[in-house]
Each structure stands twice: as C-alpha cells, then as structure tokens.
mmCIF file of C-alpha atoms and ligand atoms in Angstrom:
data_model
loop_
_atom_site.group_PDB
_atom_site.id
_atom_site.type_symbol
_atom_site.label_atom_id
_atom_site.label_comp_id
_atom_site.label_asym_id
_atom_site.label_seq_id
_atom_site.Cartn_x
_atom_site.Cartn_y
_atom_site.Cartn_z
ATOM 1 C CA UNK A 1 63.166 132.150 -69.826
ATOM 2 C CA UNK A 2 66.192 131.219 -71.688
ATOM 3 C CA UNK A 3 69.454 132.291 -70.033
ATOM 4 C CA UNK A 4 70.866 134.409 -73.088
ATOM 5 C CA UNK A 5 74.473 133.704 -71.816
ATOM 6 C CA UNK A 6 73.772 130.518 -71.545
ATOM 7 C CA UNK A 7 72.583 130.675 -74.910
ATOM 8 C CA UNK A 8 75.759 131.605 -76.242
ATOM 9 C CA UNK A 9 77.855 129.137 -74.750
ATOM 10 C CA UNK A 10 75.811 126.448 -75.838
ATOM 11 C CA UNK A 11 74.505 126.743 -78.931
ATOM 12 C CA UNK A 12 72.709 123.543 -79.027
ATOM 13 C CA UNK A 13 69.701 122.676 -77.167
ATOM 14 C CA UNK A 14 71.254 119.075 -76.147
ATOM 15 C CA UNK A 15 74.208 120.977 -74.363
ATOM 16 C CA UNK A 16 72.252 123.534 -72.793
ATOM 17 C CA UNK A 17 71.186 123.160 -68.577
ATOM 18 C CA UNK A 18 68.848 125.492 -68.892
ATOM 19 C CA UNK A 19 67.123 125.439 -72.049
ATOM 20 C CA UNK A 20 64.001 123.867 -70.094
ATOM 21 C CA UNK A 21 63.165 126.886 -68.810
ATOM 22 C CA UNK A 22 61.789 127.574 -71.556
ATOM 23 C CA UNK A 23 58.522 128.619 -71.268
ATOM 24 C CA UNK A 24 57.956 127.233 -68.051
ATOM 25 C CA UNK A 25 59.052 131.108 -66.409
ATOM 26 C CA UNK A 26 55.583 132.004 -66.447
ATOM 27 C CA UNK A 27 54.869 129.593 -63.205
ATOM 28 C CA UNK A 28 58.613 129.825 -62.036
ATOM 29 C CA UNK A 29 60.082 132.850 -60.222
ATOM 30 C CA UNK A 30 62.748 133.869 -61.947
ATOM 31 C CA UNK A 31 65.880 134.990 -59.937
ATOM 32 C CA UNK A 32 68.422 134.035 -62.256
ATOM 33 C CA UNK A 33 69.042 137.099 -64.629
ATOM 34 C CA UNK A 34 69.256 140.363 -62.020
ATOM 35 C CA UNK A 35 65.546 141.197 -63.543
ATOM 36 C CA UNK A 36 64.159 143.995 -61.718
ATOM 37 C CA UNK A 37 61.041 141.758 -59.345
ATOM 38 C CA UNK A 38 58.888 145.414 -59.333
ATOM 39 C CA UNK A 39 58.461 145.721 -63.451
ATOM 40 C CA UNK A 40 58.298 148.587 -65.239
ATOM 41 C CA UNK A 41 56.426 151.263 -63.426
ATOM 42 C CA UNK A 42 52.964 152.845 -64.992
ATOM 43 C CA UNK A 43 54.635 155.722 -66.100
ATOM 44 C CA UNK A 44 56.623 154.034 -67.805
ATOM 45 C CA UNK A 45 53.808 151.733 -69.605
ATOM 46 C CA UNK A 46 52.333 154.839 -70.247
ATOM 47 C CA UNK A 47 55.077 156.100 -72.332
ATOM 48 C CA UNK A 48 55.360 153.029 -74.044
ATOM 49 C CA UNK A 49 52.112 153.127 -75.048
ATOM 50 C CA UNK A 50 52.363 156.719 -76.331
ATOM 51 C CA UNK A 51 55.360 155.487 -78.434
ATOM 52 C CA UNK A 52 54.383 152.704 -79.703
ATOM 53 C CA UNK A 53 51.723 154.822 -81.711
ATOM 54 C CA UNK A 54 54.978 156.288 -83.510
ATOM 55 C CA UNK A 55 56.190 152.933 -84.267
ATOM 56 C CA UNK A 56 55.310 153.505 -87.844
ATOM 57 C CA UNK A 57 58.426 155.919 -87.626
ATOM 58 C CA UNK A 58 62.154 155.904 -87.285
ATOM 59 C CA UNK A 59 64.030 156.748 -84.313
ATOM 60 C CA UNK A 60 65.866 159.312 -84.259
ATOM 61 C CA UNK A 61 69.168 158.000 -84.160
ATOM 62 C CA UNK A 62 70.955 160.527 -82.205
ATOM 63 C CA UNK A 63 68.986 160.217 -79.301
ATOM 64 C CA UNK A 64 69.369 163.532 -78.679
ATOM 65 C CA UNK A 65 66.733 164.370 -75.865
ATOM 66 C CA UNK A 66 67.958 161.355 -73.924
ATOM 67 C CA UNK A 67 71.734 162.036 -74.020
ATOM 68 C CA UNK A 68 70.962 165.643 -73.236
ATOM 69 C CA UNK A 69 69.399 164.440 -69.970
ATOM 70 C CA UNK A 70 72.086 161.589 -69.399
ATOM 71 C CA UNK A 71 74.948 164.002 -69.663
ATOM 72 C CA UNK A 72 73.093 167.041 -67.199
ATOM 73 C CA UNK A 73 72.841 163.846 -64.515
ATOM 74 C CA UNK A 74 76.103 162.505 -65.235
ATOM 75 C CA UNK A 75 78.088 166.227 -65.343
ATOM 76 C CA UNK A 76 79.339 165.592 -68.768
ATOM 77 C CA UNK A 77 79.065 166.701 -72.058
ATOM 78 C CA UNK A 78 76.365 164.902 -74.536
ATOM 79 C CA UNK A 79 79.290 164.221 -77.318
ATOM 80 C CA UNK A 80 80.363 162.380 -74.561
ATOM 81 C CA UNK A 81 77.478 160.044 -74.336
ATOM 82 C CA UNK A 82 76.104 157.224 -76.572
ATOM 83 C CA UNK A 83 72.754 155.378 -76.153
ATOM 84 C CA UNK A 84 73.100 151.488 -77.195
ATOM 85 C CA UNK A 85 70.919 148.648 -77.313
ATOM 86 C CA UNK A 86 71.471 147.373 -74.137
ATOM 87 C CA UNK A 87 75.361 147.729 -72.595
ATOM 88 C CA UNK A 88 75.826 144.484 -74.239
ATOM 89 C CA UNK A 89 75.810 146.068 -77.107
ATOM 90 C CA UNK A 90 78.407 149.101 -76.137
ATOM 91 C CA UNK A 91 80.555 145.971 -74.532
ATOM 92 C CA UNK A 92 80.526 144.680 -77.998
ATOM 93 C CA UNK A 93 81.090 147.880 -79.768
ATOM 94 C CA UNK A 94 83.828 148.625 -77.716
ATOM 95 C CA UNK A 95 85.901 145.519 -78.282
ATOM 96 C CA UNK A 96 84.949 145.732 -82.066
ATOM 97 C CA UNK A 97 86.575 149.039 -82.335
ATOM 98 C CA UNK A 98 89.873 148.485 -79.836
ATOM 99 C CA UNK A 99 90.308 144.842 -79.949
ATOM 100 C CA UNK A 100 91.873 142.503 -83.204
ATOM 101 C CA UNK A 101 93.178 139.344 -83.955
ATOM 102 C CA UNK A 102 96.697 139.007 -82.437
ATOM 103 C CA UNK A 103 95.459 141.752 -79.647
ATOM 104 C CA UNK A 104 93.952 140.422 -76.266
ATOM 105 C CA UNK A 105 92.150 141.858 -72.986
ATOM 106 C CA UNK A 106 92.793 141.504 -69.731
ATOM 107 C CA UNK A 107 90.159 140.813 -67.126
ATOM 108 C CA UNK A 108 89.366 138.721 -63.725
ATOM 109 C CA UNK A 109 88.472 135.272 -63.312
ATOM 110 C CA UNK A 110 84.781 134.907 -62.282
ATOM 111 C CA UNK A 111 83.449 138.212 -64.296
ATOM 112 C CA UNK A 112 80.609 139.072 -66.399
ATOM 113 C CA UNK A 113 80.727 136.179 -69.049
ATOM 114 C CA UNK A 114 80.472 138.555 -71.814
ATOM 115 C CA UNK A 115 83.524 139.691 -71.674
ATOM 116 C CA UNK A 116 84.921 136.344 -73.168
ATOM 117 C CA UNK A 117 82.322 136.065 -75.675
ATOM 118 C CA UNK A 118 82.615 139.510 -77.414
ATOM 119 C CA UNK A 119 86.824 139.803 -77.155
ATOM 120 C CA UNK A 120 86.554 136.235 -78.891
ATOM 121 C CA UNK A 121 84.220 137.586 -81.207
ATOM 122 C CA UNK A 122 86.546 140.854 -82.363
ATOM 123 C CA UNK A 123 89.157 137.977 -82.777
ATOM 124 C CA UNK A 124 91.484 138.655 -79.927
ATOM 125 C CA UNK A 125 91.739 136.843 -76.411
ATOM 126 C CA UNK A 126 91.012 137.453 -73.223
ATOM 127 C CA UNK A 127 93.186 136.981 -70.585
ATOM 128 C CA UNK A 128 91.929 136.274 -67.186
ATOM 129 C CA UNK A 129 94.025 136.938 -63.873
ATOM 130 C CA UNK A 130 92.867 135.094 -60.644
ATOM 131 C CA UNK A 131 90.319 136.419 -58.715
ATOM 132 C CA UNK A 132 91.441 137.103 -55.090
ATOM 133 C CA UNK A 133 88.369 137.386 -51.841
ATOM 134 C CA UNK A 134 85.667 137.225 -54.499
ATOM 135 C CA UNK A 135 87.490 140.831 -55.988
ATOM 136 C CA UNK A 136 89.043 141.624 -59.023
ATOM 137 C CA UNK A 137 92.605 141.709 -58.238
ATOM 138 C CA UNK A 138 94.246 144.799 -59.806
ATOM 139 C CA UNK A 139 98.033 143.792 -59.157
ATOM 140 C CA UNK A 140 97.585 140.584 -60.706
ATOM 141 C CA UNK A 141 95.662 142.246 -63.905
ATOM 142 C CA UNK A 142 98.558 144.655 -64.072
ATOM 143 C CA UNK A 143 101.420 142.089 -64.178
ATOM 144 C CA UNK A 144 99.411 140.477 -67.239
ATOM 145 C CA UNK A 145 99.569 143.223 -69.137
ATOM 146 C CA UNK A 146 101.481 143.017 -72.578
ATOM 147 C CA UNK A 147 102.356 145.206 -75.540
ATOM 148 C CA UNK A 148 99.134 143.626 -77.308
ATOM 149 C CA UNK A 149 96.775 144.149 -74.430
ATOM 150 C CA UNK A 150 94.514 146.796 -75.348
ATOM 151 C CA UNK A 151 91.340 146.531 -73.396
ATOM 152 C CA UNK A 152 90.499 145.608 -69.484
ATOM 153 C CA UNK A 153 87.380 144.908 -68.525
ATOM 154 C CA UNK A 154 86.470 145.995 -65.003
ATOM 155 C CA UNK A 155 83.088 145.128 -63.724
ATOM 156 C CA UNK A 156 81.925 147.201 -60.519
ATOM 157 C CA UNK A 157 79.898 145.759 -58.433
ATOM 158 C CA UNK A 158 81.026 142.434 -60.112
ATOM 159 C CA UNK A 159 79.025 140.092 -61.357
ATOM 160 C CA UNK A 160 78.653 137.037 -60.116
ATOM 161 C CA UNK A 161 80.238 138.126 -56.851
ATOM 162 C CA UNK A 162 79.059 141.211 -55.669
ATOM 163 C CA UNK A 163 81.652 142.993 -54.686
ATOM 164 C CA UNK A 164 83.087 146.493 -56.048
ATOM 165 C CA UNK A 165 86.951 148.075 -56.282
ATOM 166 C CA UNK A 166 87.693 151.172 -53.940
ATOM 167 C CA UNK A 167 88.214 154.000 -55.861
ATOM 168 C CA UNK A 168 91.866 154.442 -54.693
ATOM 169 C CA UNK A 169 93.034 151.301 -55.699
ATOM 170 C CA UNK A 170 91.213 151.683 -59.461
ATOM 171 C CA UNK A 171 93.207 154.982 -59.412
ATOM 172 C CA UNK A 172 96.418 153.394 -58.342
ATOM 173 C CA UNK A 173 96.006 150.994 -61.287
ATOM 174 C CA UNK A 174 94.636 153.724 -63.638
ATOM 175 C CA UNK A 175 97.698 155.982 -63.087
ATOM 176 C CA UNK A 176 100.365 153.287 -64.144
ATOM 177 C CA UNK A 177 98.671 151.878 -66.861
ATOM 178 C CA UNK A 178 100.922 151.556 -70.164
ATOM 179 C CA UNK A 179 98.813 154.771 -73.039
ATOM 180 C CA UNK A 180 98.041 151.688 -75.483
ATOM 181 C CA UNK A 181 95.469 149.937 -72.638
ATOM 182 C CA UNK A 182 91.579 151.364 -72.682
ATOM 183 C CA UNK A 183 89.599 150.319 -69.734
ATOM 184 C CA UNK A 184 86.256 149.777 -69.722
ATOM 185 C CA UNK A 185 84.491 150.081 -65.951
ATOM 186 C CA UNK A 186 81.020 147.915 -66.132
ATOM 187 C CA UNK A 187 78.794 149.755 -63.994
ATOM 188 C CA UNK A 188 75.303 147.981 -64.713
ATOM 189 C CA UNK A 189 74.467 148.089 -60.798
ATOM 190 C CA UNK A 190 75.755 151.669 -60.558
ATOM 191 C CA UNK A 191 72.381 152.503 -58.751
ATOM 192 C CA UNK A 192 72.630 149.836 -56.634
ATOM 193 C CA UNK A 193 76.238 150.257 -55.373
ATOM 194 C CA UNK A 194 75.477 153.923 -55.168
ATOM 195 C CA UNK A 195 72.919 153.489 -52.492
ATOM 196 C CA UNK A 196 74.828 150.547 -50.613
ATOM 197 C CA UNK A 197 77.756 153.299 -50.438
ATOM 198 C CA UNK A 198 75.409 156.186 -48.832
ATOM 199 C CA UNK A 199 73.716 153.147 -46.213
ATOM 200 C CA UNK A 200 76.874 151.662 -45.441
ATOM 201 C CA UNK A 201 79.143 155.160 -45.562
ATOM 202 C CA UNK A 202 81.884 154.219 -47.637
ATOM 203 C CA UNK A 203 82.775 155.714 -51.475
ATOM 204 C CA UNK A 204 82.091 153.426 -54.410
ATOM 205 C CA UNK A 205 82.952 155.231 -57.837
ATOM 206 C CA UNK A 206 84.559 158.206 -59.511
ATOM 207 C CA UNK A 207 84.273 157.085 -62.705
ATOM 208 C CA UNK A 208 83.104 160.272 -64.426
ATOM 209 C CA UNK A 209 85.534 161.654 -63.455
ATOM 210 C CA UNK A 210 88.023 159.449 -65.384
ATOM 211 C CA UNK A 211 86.386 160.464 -68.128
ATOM 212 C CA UNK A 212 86.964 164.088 -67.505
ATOM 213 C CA UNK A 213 90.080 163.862 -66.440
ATOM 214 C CA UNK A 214 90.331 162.969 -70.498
ATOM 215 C CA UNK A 215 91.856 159.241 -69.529
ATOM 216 C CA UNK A 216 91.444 156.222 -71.587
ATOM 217 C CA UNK A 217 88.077 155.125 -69.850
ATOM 218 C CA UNK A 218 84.793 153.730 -71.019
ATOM 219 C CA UNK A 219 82.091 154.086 -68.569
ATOM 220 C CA UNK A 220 79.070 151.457 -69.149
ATOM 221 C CA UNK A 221 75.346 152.171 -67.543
ATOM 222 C CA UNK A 222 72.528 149.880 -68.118
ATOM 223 C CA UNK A 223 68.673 150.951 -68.445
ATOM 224 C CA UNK A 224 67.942 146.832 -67.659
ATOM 225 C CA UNK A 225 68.628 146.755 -63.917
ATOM 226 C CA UNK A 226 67.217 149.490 -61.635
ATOM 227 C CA UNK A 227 65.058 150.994 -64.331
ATOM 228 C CA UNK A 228 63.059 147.579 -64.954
ATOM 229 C CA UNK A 229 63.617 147.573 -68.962
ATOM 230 C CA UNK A 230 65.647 144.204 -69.313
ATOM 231 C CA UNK A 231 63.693 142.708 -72.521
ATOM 232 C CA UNK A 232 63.828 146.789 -74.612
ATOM 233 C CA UNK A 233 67.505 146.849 -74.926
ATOM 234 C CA UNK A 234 68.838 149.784 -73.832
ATOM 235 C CA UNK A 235 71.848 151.422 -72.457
ATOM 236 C CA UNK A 236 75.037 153.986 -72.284
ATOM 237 C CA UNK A 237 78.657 154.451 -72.269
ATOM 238 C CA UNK A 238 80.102 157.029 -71.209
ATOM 239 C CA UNK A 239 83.880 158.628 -72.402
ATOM 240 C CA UNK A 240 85.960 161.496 -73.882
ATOM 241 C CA UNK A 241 84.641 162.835 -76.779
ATOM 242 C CA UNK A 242 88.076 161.551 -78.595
ATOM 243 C CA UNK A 243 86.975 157.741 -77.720
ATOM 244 C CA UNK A 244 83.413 158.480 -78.460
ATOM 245 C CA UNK A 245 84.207 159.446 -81.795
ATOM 246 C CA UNK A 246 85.196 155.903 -82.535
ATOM 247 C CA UNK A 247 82.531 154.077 -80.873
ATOM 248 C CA UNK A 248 79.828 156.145 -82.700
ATOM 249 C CA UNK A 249 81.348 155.394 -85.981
ATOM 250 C CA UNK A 250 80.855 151.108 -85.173
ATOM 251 C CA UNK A 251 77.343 151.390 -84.234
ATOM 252 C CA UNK A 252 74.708 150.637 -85.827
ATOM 253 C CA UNK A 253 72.080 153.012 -87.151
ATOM 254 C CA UNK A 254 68.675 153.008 -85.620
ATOM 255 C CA UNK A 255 69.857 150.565 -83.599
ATOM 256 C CA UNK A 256 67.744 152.287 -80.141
ATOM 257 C CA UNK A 257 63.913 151.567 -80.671
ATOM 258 C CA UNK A 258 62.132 154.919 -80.227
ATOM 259 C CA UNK A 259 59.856 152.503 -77.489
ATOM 260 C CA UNK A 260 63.198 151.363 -75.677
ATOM 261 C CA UNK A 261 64.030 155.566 -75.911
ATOM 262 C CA UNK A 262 60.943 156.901 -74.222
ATOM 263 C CA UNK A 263 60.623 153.807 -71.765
ATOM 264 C CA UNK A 264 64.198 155.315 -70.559
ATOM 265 C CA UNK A 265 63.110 158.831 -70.610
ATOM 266 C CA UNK A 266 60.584 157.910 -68.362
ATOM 267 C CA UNK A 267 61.788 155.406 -65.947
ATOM 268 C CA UNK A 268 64.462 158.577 -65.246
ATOM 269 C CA UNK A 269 61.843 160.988 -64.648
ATOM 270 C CA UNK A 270 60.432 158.292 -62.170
ATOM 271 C CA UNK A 271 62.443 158.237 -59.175
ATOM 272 C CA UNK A 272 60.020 156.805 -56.769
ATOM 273 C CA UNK A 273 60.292 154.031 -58.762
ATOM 274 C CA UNK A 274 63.817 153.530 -58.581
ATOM 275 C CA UNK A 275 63.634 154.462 -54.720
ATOM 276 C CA UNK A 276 61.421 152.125 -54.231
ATOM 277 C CA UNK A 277 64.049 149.349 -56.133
ATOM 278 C CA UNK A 278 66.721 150.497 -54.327
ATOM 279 C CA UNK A 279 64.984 150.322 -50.915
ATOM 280 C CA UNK A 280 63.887 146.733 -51.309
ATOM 281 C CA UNK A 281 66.852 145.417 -52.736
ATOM 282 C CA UNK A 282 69.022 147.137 -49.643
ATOM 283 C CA UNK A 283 66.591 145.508 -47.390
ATOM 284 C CA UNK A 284 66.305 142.263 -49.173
ATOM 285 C CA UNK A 285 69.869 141.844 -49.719
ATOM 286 C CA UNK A 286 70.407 142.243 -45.824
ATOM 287 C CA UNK A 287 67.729 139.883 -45.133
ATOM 288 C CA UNK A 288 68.780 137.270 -47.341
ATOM 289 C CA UNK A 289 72.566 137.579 -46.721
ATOM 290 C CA UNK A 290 71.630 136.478 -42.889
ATOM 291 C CA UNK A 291 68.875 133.851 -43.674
ATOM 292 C CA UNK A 292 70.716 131.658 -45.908
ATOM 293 C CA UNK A 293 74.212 131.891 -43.317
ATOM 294 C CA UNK A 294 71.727 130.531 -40.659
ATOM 295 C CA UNK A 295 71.495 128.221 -42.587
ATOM 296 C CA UNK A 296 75.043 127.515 -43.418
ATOM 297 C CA UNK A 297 75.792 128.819 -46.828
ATOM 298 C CA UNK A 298 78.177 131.746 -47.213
ATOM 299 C CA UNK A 299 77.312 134.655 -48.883
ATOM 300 C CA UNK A 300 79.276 137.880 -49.823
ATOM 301 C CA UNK A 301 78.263 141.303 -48.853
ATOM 302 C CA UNK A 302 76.585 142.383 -52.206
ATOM 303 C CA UNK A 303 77.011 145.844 -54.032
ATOM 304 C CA UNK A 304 74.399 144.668 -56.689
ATOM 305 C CA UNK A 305 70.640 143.304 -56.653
ATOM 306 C CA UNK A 306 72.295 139.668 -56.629
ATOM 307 C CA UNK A 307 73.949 137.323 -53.982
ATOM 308 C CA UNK A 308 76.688 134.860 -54.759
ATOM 309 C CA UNK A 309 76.076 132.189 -52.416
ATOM 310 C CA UNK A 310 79.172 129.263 -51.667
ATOM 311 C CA UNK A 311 76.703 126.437 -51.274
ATOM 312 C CA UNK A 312 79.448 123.265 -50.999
ATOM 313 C CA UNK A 313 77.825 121.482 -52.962
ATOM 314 C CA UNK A 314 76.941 120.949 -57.007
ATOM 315 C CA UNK A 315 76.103 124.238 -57.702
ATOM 316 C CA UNK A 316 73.821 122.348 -61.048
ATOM 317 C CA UNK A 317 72.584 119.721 -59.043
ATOM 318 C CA UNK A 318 71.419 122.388 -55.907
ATOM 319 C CA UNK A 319 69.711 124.707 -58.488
ATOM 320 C CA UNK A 320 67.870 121.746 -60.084
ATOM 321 C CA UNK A 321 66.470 120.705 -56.845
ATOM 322 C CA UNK A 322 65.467 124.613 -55.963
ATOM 323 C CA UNK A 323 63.918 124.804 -59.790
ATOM 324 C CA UNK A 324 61.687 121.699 -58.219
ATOM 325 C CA UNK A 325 60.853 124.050 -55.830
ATOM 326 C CA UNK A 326 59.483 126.688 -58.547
ATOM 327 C CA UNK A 327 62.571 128.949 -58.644
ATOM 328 C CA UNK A 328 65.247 129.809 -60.741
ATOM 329 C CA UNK A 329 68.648 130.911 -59.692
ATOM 330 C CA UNK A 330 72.100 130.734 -61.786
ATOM 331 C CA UNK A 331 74.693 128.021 -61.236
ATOM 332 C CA UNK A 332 78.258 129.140 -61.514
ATOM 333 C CA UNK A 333 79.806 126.037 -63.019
ATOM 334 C CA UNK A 334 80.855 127.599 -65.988
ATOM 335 C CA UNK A 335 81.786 130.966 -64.724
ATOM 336 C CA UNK A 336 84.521 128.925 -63.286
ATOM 337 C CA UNK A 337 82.867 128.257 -59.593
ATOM 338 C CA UNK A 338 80.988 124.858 -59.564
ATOM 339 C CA UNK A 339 79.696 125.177 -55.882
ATOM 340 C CA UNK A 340 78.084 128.843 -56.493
ATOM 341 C CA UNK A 341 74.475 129.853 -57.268
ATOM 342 C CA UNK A 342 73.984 133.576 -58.060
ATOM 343 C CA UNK A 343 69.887 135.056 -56.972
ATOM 344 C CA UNK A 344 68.622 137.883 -57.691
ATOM 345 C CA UNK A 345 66.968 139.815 -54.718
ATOM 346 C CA UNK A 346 63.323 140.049 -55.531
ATOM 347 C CA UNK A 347 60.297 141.256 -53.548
ATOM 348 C CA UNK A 348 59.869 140.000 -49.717
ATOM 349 C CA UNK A 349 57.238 137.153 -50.619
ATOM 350 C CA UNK A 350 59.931 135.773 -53.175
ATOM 351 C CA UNK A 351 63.054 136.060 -50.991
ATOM 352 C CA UNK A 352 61.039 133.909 -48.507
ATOM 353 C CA UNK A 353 60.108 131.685 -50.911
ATOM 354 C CA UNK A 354 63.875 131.332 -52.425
ATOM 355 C CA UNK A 355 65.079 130.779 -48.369
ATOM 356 C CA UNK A 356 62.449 127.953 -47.628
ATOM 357 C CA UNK A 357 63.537 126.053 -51.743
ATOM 358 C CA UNK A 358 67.257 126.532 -50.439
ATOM 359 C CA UNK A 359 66.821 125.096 -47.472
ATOM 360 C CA UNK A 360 64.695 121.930 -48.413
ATOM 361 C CA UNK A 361 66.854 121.794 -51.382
ATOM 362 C CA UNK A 362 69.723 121.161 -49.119
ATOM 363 C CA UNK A 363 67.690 118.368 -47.481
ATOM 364 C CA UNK A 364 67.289 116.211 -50.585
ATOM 365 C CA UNK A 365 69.782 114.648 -52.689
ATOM 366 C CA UNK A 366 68.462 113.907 -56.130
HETATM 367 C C1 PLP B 1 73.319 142.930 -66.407
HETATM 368 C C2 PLP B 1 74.677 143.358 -66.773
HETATM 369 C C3 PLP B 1 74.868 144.229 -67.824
HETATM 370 C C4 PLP B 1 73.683 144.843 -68.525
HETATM 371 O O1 PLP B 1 73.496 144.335 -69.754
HETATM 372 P P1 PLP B 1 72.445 144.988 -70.733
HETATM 373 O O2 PLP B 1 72.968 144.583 -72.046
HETATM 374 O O3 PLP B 1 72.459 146.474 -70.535
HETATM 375 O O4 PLP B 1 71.126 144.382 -70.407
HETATM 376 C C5 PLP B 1 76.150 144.637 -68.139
HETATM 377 N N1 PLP B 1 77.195 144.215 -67.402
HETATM 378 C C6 PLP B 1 77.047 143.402 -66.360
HETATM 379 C C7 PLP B 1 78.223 143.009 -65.546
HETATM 380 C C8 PLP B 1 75.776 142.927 -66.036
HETATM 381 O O5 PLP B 1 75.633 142.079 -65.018
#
C-alpha cells in the first residue's frame, strides 16, 4: 500500500521510498500506517452490506443519527459535533477556515506530518518548536507564539512517538494562551490512550471539557484506528457550537458516504470489537516494548497502537532490510528522526514475526 503521506511529500514516483509497495501489501504485513491488524468486525460488514444497497442514494448530509449518538457518548451537544471524511479532512477544514497567508501555526517537531501539509496548503506556515523526551514541549510552543499565530496543533498520544501531555500541563498552557490562538487537540488514538490510562492508573484527557468550558478548542476523533475503517474515510471534531458554526460552513456537502456512516454506526454499537482491539494492542504493545530492548533498540512507552523505536542506525536502510523480511514499518527520516522506525502493534503471530525481521535485519548490512 502506498503511504498517503508519503504520497504527498513526494509527488513523483522517482522520489518516493515507498512507492514499491505498491501492490506488493497483499503478501507483506503491513505495520506502517496504525491499520487496525483485526479488520472490520462482521457487524460491521453486515451494515455495509445493508448500505451499500442504498448507494443509489444520497447521504444525508447532516449525519444526524450519528452525531446524535457521538454527542450522548461524548456529553455534548450534537451542534457541537461534525462528521468528516476522515480527521484529515476536519485537520484540513480547520486550517482552511482559521489559517491565511501571512498567518502561521505553531506545533512540535516530530508530529503528525499533516500538520505541515494542510497549514501550507491554507497558505500560512507552520512553526515547529523542539520536541523535548519524545513530548511536545508546551513552554517552548508558548514562547513561539506571535500576533499572527492562530492555530496549534496538539497531537495526543503523538504520533510518531507515542507519548501523550498530562492534562495539567495542557491546562496550564490553555489558560495563558493569547484569545486570537485556536487549538486543535489530535486525539486519533483517544481509545487507545484511554485504556493505557485505566491499566496503568494515571489521567490522560479532559478535552471535552475544553469544549464546554466554551474555550477555543477543536477536539479531533478518528473512526480509522480502533474502529477498523481506515480505507471509508470517516471521522469527528468536536467544539463550541460558536467554532462549529464555521467549520460546517467550509465543508463539503455529501462529503460522508452513507457506507462510511453506517460502518461507524456500527463499529460503535460493537464494543467487543473494540475490547478486543484495545486488549491486544495493551498486550502487544507491552510485549513488543520488552522484546525489541532485549534486543537493544529503545522504545518509548506508547499511548497509541504504534511504537517509535531508536534503532541507531539508517532508519531507510533498517526498514528496507525488514521489508526483505515481508514487513512494512515507517522510517522517520523525514519526520525529522533518521534513526526511527514507527510499527504498528498487530496481532501476536505478526508482532513475532516483526521481532524475528528486526532482529535479523540488524544482522545484515545491505
Ligand atoms: C491516524 C491519525 C489520524 C487519523 O486520520 P484519519 O484521516 O481520520 O484517517 C489523525 N491524526 C493523527 C495524529 C493520526 O495519527
């Protein structure tokens, strides 16, 4: 499968490292794009089924049924919630609407690569403070915020690195941040780090209730991790009505397949399904954390259904050697840290498989 932010950054096929994966995904485990490794559940292929018969109509673009249920689990209000294709598309949305040429957005070094591509593509810049012990530093955002800053991007868990903000240090930076700054908190693993919070005992979000509290906060949710609906394109943001107003206005009709709508509806309803994700990636995560430091390369404790492995060495070369192997993980080169790979936790028979490539792969040197 083609890595579509890969995809972005290179536009053409001779610049591309990972183009040749092309096609070649359907005898390659693929742990490079935080995929869920269960699939959708039957339920959920049921209901897709059962929609797909409809396909002759339109959505309805509303998405009234859905946001109904998102707001009753979420303890907001449905004006308050807005269905997107994908949160890719809300991340876009969102710096469509509050971003413009001469304005920029603030967010950390090694983050979600989108955040680059869509401030760039509203015309404005994005500013990127460093990253300190693999976590967003919130000081160092705040001193690089100007009178043209108008978005930050926060991404909890992180992505590539795993690792989430406290909520008392988000609120620290909330409460002195200057009216004319929106932030937008990325929670795409929310499940994940929810769970990881309740095993391990510590808090992970309040978000919500940023966006109660009527602040200048745009909560992002994803239907592609947990939920197993990656390739349908769907997701939510969450904030006051007053923001939401704005974002609804920039997106585009129809825009939410009625398929992509009732494959959501139903991987909610399915929470065994979901347990069952959360389960194995808590396990797997653990398991994978210790087998590849026995091995000697570092990994940080992950909040996410990833692990962001310091290898030492060519992070391009090392995940050419594993794709040898017949798996694919993400090199970090151009996220700014050449000696990182980024996996995805998959099922028990492919986290073994991933340890035994990484470890060979460490043996040979071509
Ligand atoms: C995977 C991911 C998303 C989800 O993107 P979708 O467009 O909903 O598939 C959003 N943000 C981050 C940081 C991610 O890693």
């Amino acid at each position: 499968m083609l890595d579509p932010e890969q995809q972005i950054l290179h536009s053409t096929p001779a610049q591309s490292g990972t183009e040749k994966n092309e096609g070649k995904s359907a005898n390659h485990i693929q742990m490079a794009l935080n995929e869920n490794p269960f699939g959708p559940s039957p339920q959920v292929l049921e209901a897709i089924g059962n929609a797909a018969v409809k396909s002759n109509y339109y959505p309805d673009n509303l998405q009234l049924e859905l946001r109904e249920i998102l707001a009753h689990k979420t303890g907001v209000r449905p004006e308050e919630v807005l269905i997107t294709a994908g949160s890719a598309a809300f991340l876009e949305i969102a710096a469509h609407t509050l971003l413009f040429p001469g304005a920029n957005a603030v967010t950390s070094a090694r983050s979600y690569i989108m955040y680059r591509i869509v401030t760039e593509a509203a015309g404005a810049n994005l500013i990127k403070a460093p990253i300190f012990q693999n976590t967003f530093d919130l000081d160092a955002i705040h001193t690089l915020l100007n009178p043209e800053t108008r978005v930050v991007f926060i991404a909890n868990p992180n992505n590539p690195t795993g690792t989430i903000i406290e909520p008392c240090a988000l609120e620290r930076f909330l409460d002195r941040l200057p009216e004319h700054v929106s932030v937008v908190i990325d929670e795409a693993y929310y499940d994940f780090a929810d769970y990881f919070a309740r095993v391990r005992g510590r808090e992970y979000s309040r978000s919500l209730d940023y966006v109660r509290q009527g602040r200048n906060v745009l909560v992002l949710r994803s239907f592609s991790k947990v939920h197993s609906l990656a390739g349908l394109r769907i997701g939510y943001g969450i904030a006051s009505d007053r923001m939401m107003r704005r974002f609804a206005q920039r997106r585009m009709r129809f825009s939410v397949s009625n398929v992509a709508a009732a494959a959501a509806l139903a991987a909610l309803a399915d929470t065994e399904h979901v347990q069952k994700t959360l389960e194995n990636n808590t396990t797997g995560a653990e398991w994978l954390k210790k087998e590849v430091e026995d091995s000697g390369v570092a990994a940080t404790t992950t909040w996410g259904n990833f692990l962001y492995l310091e290898t030492g060495d060519s992070a391009d070369s090392l995940a050419n050697r594993i794709e040898k192997y017949g798996i694919i993980v993400r090199p970090l080169t151009d996220w700014g840290a050449p000696t990182a790979l980024r996996v995805t936790i998959g099922t028990p028979a492919q986290n073994e498989q991933f340890a035994t490539a990484l470890s060979k792969a460490r043996k040979t040197h071509c």
